[in-house]
Amino acid sequence: MTTRLLTALILCLCSATIFNAQATAPTAAPVHVTAIKAGRLIDVDAGKALSNQIMLIRDNRFTAVGEAVEIPPGATVIDLSNMTVLPGLIDCHTHLADGARDPSGDPLTYLKRTAAEVALESVPNARLTLESGFTTVRDVGVYRALTDIALRDAIARGDIPGPRMYVAGAYVTITGGAGALTGATPDIQLPWDLRYGQADGPWQVRAVIRKLANNGADHIKILSSGAVLEHGSNPNAQEFTMEELRAAVEEAQAFGLRVEAHAHAAPGIKNAILAGVASIEHATMIDDEGIALAKAHGTYLDMDIYDEECIEEDARHGAIPADFVQHDAALGQIQRDNFRKAVAAGAKMSFGTDAGVCPYGVAARQFAFMVKYGMTPLQAIQAATKNAADLLGHSDVLGSIKPGKYADIIAVQADPLQDVRALENVSFVMKDGKVYKKQ
Ligand SMILES: [Zn+2]
């Protein structure tokens, strides 16, 4: 490039900058305010319903909430005065990014699609979840690693509608374990992203967690015991050792990440609690000692007590393989009975459904089961709002309708404190100050 040409280019760029500055400086766009009138609002922190509340929203956050809040002139007003308003719901155990729901357990399912196809097939899963009232999810693992990160980021950019996602990136699992893609013959070498999270021994566990942290995971999912919906896995078996679990928690902490542990069997549950995980997923066969340990360590129990309905339904239609049905025998009821015990004991409970086992968009059906098995409707709602936000480590921005928090709200016609099934029909959904559903 000649000097003269370079000078001309610089002059040109400078004058363009000046021109833009002059054009935009005097007319800075006014901050837009949305005002929402709520007939009733459930204050999950105080544990009570409030009447005739007004919420003001600027950008994606609440700026004021109360009965005497003045609506500024020019604000967009949304009138929900004939509805009950709640914070956006949070599901702490989803699998949105594994593509179209497929209960067949066939490993070929994952070998017939590229990662791009899996991610794009997941787009409706995200939309259905958001439209059913869940504005945030903790997505706890994918078979094809990192599709969840692609989905999370596409939603965050506003390219597609979906809940705010906090993702695991992959499953951290023993070889052939609860998070491995099993069922193929041993002489098949799976592609890298279908065996990304397999780790045996504490240093391999640490190495996988380092990769996940570097690739953008928000938290770490480890598989402490065997699984139900997995070939060659036994839900009664302990998989990772204590040494491996401790290495996982320590390594994750070094990156500021929390760990959730899948565990059905009592030893797998107790080892994971002692290792310092933030939550136990499923907690199916938790015993009294395990419940006491969870309480003592402040570990959340994230128990998916509704999805047994879907497993049984799939089994009736022959849609899931016989070995999965065999693993599952009696576990559904055992888990529900243990949920009741954990609630009665006062353990910390969050709301997680294992979405993907059931079709997407029906997660709210679990609320009625949580009430049936010992919670009050308010406790069930708190599990999916306040407690879930605490488990995620984001109570500063999620989980209740308070100034400073993200403007995530839902509204329902009936009173969910009287009949929690009202949450199965959500009429209004706002996430980050943007309306996604209004009936
Ligand atoms: Zn799961």
XYZ file of C-alpha atoms and ligand atoms in Angstrom:
440
model
C 0.000 0.000 0.000
C 1.413 3.439 -0.924
C 1.748 6.138 1.742
C -0.699 8.355 -0.138
C -3.309 5.635 -0.270
C -2.841 4.891 3.438
C -3.256 8.596 4.314
C -6.411 8.769 2.251
C -7.783 5.706 3.983
C -7.042 7.098 7.462
C -8.670 10.426 6.549
C -11.653 8.582 5.214
C -12.034 6.477 8.409
C -11.623 9.570 10.617
C -14.225 11.567 8.813
C -16.606 8.590 8.940
C -16.151 8.441 12.722
C -16.792 12.152 13.134
C -19.828 11.973 10.894
C -21.300 9.098 12.938
C -20.602 10.820 16.226
C -22.337 13.960 15.011
C -25.268 11.990 13.699
C -25.945 9.994 16.867
C -24.832 12.177 19.803
C -27.819 14.528 20.151
C -30.473 11.788 19.909
C -29.559 9.095 22.473
C -32.455 6.636 22.549
C -34.604 6.928 25.715
C -34.485 3.874 27.986
C -37.673 1.980 27.397
C -39.813 1.052 30.388
C -42.347 -1.756 30.568
C -44.874 -1.793 33.403
C -46.711 -4.980 34.368
C -49.834 -4.917 36.508
C -50.288 -8.145 38.476
C -53.575 -9.018 40.182
C -51.647 -11.380 42.433
C -47.933 -11.904 42.691
C -46.266 -14.790 44.466
C -43.352 -13.518 46.514
C -41.357 -16.741 46.791
C -38.814 -15.197 49.180
C -41.445 -14.099 51.707
C -43.548 -17.190 50.971
C -46.827 -15.373 50.368
C -49.089 -13.915 47.679
C -49.333 -10.137 47.297
C -52.250 -8.298 45.629
C -52.234 -5.517 43.028
C -48.525 -5.271 42.382
C -46.797 -3.207 39.718
C -43.456 -4.206 38.240
C -41.282 -1.841 36.237
C -38.767 -3.271 33.777
C -35.898 -1.450 32.046
C -33.960 -3.449 29.479
C -33.847 -6.968 30.908
C -34.188 -6.232 34.632
C -36.805 -5.347 37.202
C -36.261 -1.821 38.511
C -39.206 -1.522 40.893
C -41.843 -3.848 42.356
C -44.663 -2.867 44.703
C -48.228 -1.704 45.209
C -47.517 2.031 45.099
C -45.074 2.031 42.184
C -45.846 4.841 39.725
C -45.985 3.978 36.050
C -43.846 6.529 34.172
C -45.434 8.257 31.153
C -44.665 6.518 27.879
C -44.196 3.085 29.494
C -45.604 0.031 27.721
C -48.249 -1.364 30.059
C -49.028 -5.089 30.217
C -52.174 -5.786 32.174
C -52.147 -9.113 34.039
C -54.514 -7.892 36.750
C -56.756 -10.938 36.331
C -53.845 -13.366 36.699
C -51.338 -14.699 39.215
C -47.770 -13.727 38.397
C -44.751 -15.787 39.455
C -41.016 -15.676 38.788
C -39.984 -17.583 35.648
C -39.642 -21.274 36.503
C -36.269 -23.042 36.603
C -35.790 -26.725 35.756
C -32.493 -27.904 37.266
C -32.321 -31.167 35.326
C -32.922 -31.009 31.584
C -31.405 -32.481 28.437
C -32.508 -30.036 25.750
C -29.567 -30.377 23.385
C -29.593 -34.084 22.520
C -31.785 -33.593 19.451
C -35.260 -35.023 18.911
C -36.520 -37.125 21.817
C -35.749 -40.804 21.200
C -36.388 -43.301 24.013
C -35.215 -46.292 21.912
C -31.776 -46.500 23.546
C -30.318 -47.287 20.115
C -26.701 -46.024 19.885
C -27.181 -45.780 16.115
C -29.450 -42.795 16.788
C -26.336 -40.809 17.619
C -24.285 -42.169 14.735
C -26.853 -41.239 12.104
C -26.684 -37.514 12.798
C -23.956 -34.911 12.737
C -23.487 -32.603 15.712
C -25.049 -29.815 13.612
C -28.188 -31.901 13.038
C -28.423 -32.712 16.752
C -28.147 -29.026 17.666
C -30.769 -27.962 15.119
C -33.148 -30.760 16.130
C -32.902 -29.334 19.647
C -34.364 -25.961 18.632
C -38.013 -27.041 19.243
C -37.017 -28.555 22.621
C -35.823 -25.132 23.732
C -38.902 -23.309 22.408
C -41.382 -25.743 24.024
C -39.557 -25.468 27.343
C -39.685 -21.667 27.343
C -43.323 -21.518 26.239
C -44.295 -23.855 29.080
C -42.998 -21.306 31.604
C -39.410 -22.378 32.210
C -37.249 -19.320 31.589
C -34.039 -20.909 32.877
C -32.693 -24.451 32.845
C -29.663 -26.202 34.205
C -28.966 -28.612 31.342
C -27.081 -31.565 32.779
C -25.403 -33.339 29.918
C -25.422 -34.377 26.285
C -24.112 -37.485 24.563
C -22.577 -35.512 21.688
C -20.374 -33.110 23.574
C -20.819 -29.345 23.333
C -24.121 -29.256 21.383
C -25.551 -27.718 24.573
C -23.024 -24.896 24.413
C -24.083 -24.158 20.820
C -27.759 -24.152 21.844
C -27.118 -21.977 24.925
C -25.220 -19.417 22.888
C -27.778 -19.302 20.042
C -30.511 -18.584 22.619
C -28.375 -15.973 24.383
C -27.749 -14.193 21.061
C -31.492 -14.113 20.423
C -31.212 -16.277 17.291
C -33.778 -18.763 18.595
C -36.324 -18.699 21.450
C -35.468 -20.768 24.492
C -34.755 -20.641 28.195
C -31.539 -19.179 29.572
C -29.314 -22.251 29.694
C -26.549 -23.203 32.095
C -24.877 -26.221 30.527
C -22.560 -29.102 31.401
C -20.926 -29.573 27.970
C -20.758 -33.370 28.340
C -21.131 -36.162 30.889
C -18.125 -36.952 33.060
C -18.453 -40.726 33.356
C -16.410 -43.906 33.778
C -15.764 -45.911 30.603
C -18.987 -47.767 29.783
C -20.699 -45.978 32.651
C -23.933 -44.125 33.216
C -23.011 -41.217 30.914
C -21.259 -43.210 28.185
C -22.871 -43.981 24.850
C -23.226 -47.740 25.257
C -24.887 -50.492 23.272
C -22.568 -50.543 20.264
C -20.188 -53.473 19.689
C -16.782 -53.090 21.406
C -14.964 -52.942 18.068
C -16.660 -49.678 17.110
C -14.565 -46.629 17.829
C -16.910 -43.755 18.619
C -16.090 -40.277 17.325
C -14.345 -37.927 19.789
C -17.446 -36.020 20.805
C -19.360 -39.181 21.759
C -16.651 -40.212 24.249
C -15.466 -36.757 25.293
C -16.321 -37.080 29.003
C -15.123 -40.647 29.667
C -12.557 -40.664 32.425
C -11.002 -43.351 34.608
C -8.869 -42.323 37.548
C -8.652 -38.924 39.245
C -6.219 -37.418 36.727
C -8.370 -38.323 33.748
C -11.339 -36.812 35.595
C -9.355 -33.630 36.152
C -8.256 -33.552 32.507
C -11.859 -33.811 31.255
C -12.976 -31.044 33.616
C -10.133 -28.819 32.413
C -11.300 -29.352 28.804
C -14.918 -28.611 29.764
C -13.976 -25.444 31.621
C -11.947 -24.329 28.628
C -14.775 -25.151 26.204
C -17.299 -23.038 28.119
C -19.209 -25.353 30.476
C -21.139 -23.589 33.267
C -21.079 -26.523 35.686
C -19.908 -30.138 35.780
C -22.083 -33.253 35.627
C -20.551 -36.392 37.052
C -22.145 -39.823 37.065
C -21.551 -41.246 40.520
C -23.644 -44.410 40.222
C -25.050 -46.566 37.433
C -28.074 -45.518 35.378
C -31.543 -46.766 34.498
C -31.758 -45.697 30.850
C -28.356 -47.058 29.822
C -27.256 -50.418 28.363
C -24.835 -52.397 30.529
C -25.223 -49.995 33.437
C -26.677 -50.968 36.793
C -28.409 -48.271 38.855
C -27.442 -50.185 42.003
C -23.745 -49.953 41.199
C -21.327 -47.336 42.441
C -19.281 -46.118 39.470
C -16.781 -43.364 40.303
C -14.680 -43.958 43.408
C -14.447 -41.510 46.296
C -11.000 -40.472 45.058
C -12.371 -39.656 41.599
C -15.361 -37.744 42.996
C -13.137 -35.635 45.253
C -10.837 -34.886 42.308
C -13.878 -33.785 40.253
C -15.160 -31.367 42.887
C -11.700 -29.966 43.610
C -10.865 -29.470 39.921
C -14.254 -27.886 39.174
C -13.839 -25.529 42.128
C -10.501 -24.418 40.727
C -12.458 -23.073 37.735
C -15.309 -21.675 39.851
C -17.682 -24.422 38.711
C -20.183 -26.392 40.781
C -20.694 -30.125 40.382
C -23.943 -32.091 40.206
C -23.827 -35.850 40.648
C -26.159 -38.376 39.074
C -26.712 -41.054 41.723
C -29.379 -43.709 42.223
C -27.580 -46.073 44.635
C -27.145 -45.125 48.296
C -23.306 -45.435 48.353
C -22.987 -43.333 45.187
C -25.220 -40.690 46.786
C -23.292 -40.566 50.061
C -19.866 -40.522 48.415
C -20.901 -37.616 46.183
C -22.250 -35.630 49.149
C -19.048 -36.243 51.108
C -16.987 -35.204 48.091
C -18.799 -31.841 48.147
C -21.149 -31.796 45.147
C -23.835 -29.102 44.987
C -26.689 -31.475 44.187
C -27.620 -35.119 43.903
C -29.619 -35.892 40.761
C -32.368 -38.542 41.063
C -31.299 -39.584 44.614
C -33.548 -42.589 44.005
C -32.386 -44.980 46.717
C -31.262 -42.365 49.243
C -31.440 -43.799 52.778
C -31.866 -42.047 56.132
C -28.115 -41.627 56.494
C -27.951 -40.064 53.024
C -30.772 -37.633 53.830
C -29.020 -36.641 57.076
C -25.739 -36.154 55.187
C -27.447 -33.999 52.526
C -28.925 -31.831 55.271
C -25.623 -31.527 57.115
C -23.708 -30.568 53.946
C -26.436 -28.330 52.480
C -26.563 -30.538 49.372
C -29.641 -30.089 47.193
C -31.677 -33.148 46.247
C -32.916 -32.789 42.677
C -35.441 -35.607 42.377
C -37.231 -36.233 39.067
C -40.302 -37.877 40.530
C -42.672 -37.358 37.595
C -40.807 -38.985 34.696
C -41.670 -42.523 35.865
C -45.056 -41.827 34.219
C -43.335 -41.423 30.854
C -41.028 -44.425 31.312
C -44.057 -46.615 32.082
C -45.971 -45.141 29.142
C -43.040 -45.821 26.789
C -42.710 -49.342 28.217
C -46.404 -50.043 27.518
C -45.826 -49.161 23.859
C -42.574 -51.119 23.637
C -40.791 -47.845 22.886
C -37.946 -48.464 25.347
C -35.682 -51.532 25.426
C -36.281 -54.421 27.842
C -33.072 -53.880 29.851
C -34.121 -50.292 30.660
C -37.518 -51.507 31.872
C -35.765 -54.136 34.027
C -33.456 -51.512 35.600
C -36.456 -49.336 36.337
C -38.571 -51.965 38.103
C -39.760 -50.651 41.489
C -37.372 -47.669 41.396
C -40.107 -45.168 40.509
C -42.087 -45.771 43.680
C -38.948 -46.064 45.824
C -37.835 -42.628 44.611
C -41.227 -41.053 45.344
C -41.306 -42.531 48.860
C -37.781 -41.263 49.495
C -38.757 -37.831 48.179
C -41.467 -37.717 50.835
C -38.920 -38.673 53.536
C -36.441 -36.031 52.353
C -39.126 -33.310 52.368
C -40.272 -34.328 55.865
C -36.656 -34.282 57.085
C -36.199 -30.726 55.798
C -33.486 -31.454 53.202
C -32.860 -28.761 50.572
C -34.972 -29.604 47.528
C -34.752 -28.245 43.987
C -36.931 -28.850 40.940
C -35.485 -31.108 38.233
C -37.419 -33.262 35.789
C -34.874 -35.024 33.528
C -36.698 -33.382 30.590
C -36.104 -35.530 27.549
C -37.241 -38.667 29.374
C -40.724 -37.128 29.097
C -41.572 -35.055 26.016
C -40.415 -31.429 26.180
C -42.888 -28.880 27.516
C -44.583 -31.033 30.193
C -42.128 -30.469 33.057
C -44.725 -28.558 35.104
C -46.637 -31.818 35.602
C -44.057 -32.648 38.262
C -45.428 -29.953 40.613
C -48.561 -31.981 41.371
C -46.413 -35.028 42.178
C -44.214 -32.977 44.516
C -47.379 -31.896 46.335
C -48.752 -35.440 46.330
C -45.515 -36.632 47.941
C -45.329 -34.166 50.788
C -44.691 -30.591 49.672
C -47.046 -27.654 49.968
C -47.735 -25.931 46.639
C -45.573 -23.022 47.855
C -42.653 -25.362 48.630
C -42.924 -26.927 45.172
C -42.907 -23.450 43.573
C -39.940 -22.391 45.723
C -38.060 -25.529 44.590
C -38.393 -24.286 40.980
C -37.578 -20.630 41.698
C -35.767 -19.516 44.852
C -34.065 -22.854 45.609
C -33.162 -23.516 41.976
C -31.528 -20.078 41.709
C -29.554 -20.820 44.880
C -28.426 -24.195 43.514
C -27.244 -22.496 40.317
C -25.353 -19.921 42.369
C -27.281 -17.065 40.748
C -29.720 -15.870 43.408
C -28.504 -12.335 42.698
C -30.252 -12.332 39.290
C -32.682 -15.291 39.280
C -35.419 -16.930 41.305
C -37.690 -14.096 42.435
C -39.282 -10.853 41.297
C -37.045 -8.232 42.864
C -35.372 -5.041 41.590
C -32.023 -5.867 40.000
C -32.994 -9.383 38.947
C -33.643 -10.538 35.382
C -37.173 -9.739 34.243
C -38.346 -13.353 33.970
C -42.013 -13.844 34.815
C -44.887 -16.134 34.042
C -48.605 -15.720 34.662
C -51.383 -18.251 35.139
C -55.169 -17.906 35.253
C -55.887 -19.894 38.415
C -54.223 -19.711 41.834
C -51.317 -22.197 41.974
C -51.196 -21.964 45.772
C -54.678 -23.543 45.776
C -54.118 -25.915 42.847
C -50.524 -26.278 41.729
C -51.678 -27.824 38.438
C -52.431 -24.241 37.357
C -48.739 -24.165 36.406
C -49.402 -26.738 33.672
C -51.176 -24.014 31.663
C -49.052 -20.909 31.544
C -50.711 -17.942 29.801
C -47.859 -15.468 29.781
C -44.081 -15.827 29.542
C -41.487 -13.063 29.709
C -37.760 -13.695 29.714
C -35.169 -10.938 30.011
C -37.934 -8.333 29.669
C -39.137 -9.780 26.352
C -42.601 -11.344 25.933
C -42.527 -14.852 24.417
C -46.125 -15.888 25.100
C -49.341 -13.976 25.768
C -52.749 -15.649 25.637
Zn -30.612 -36.775 33.290
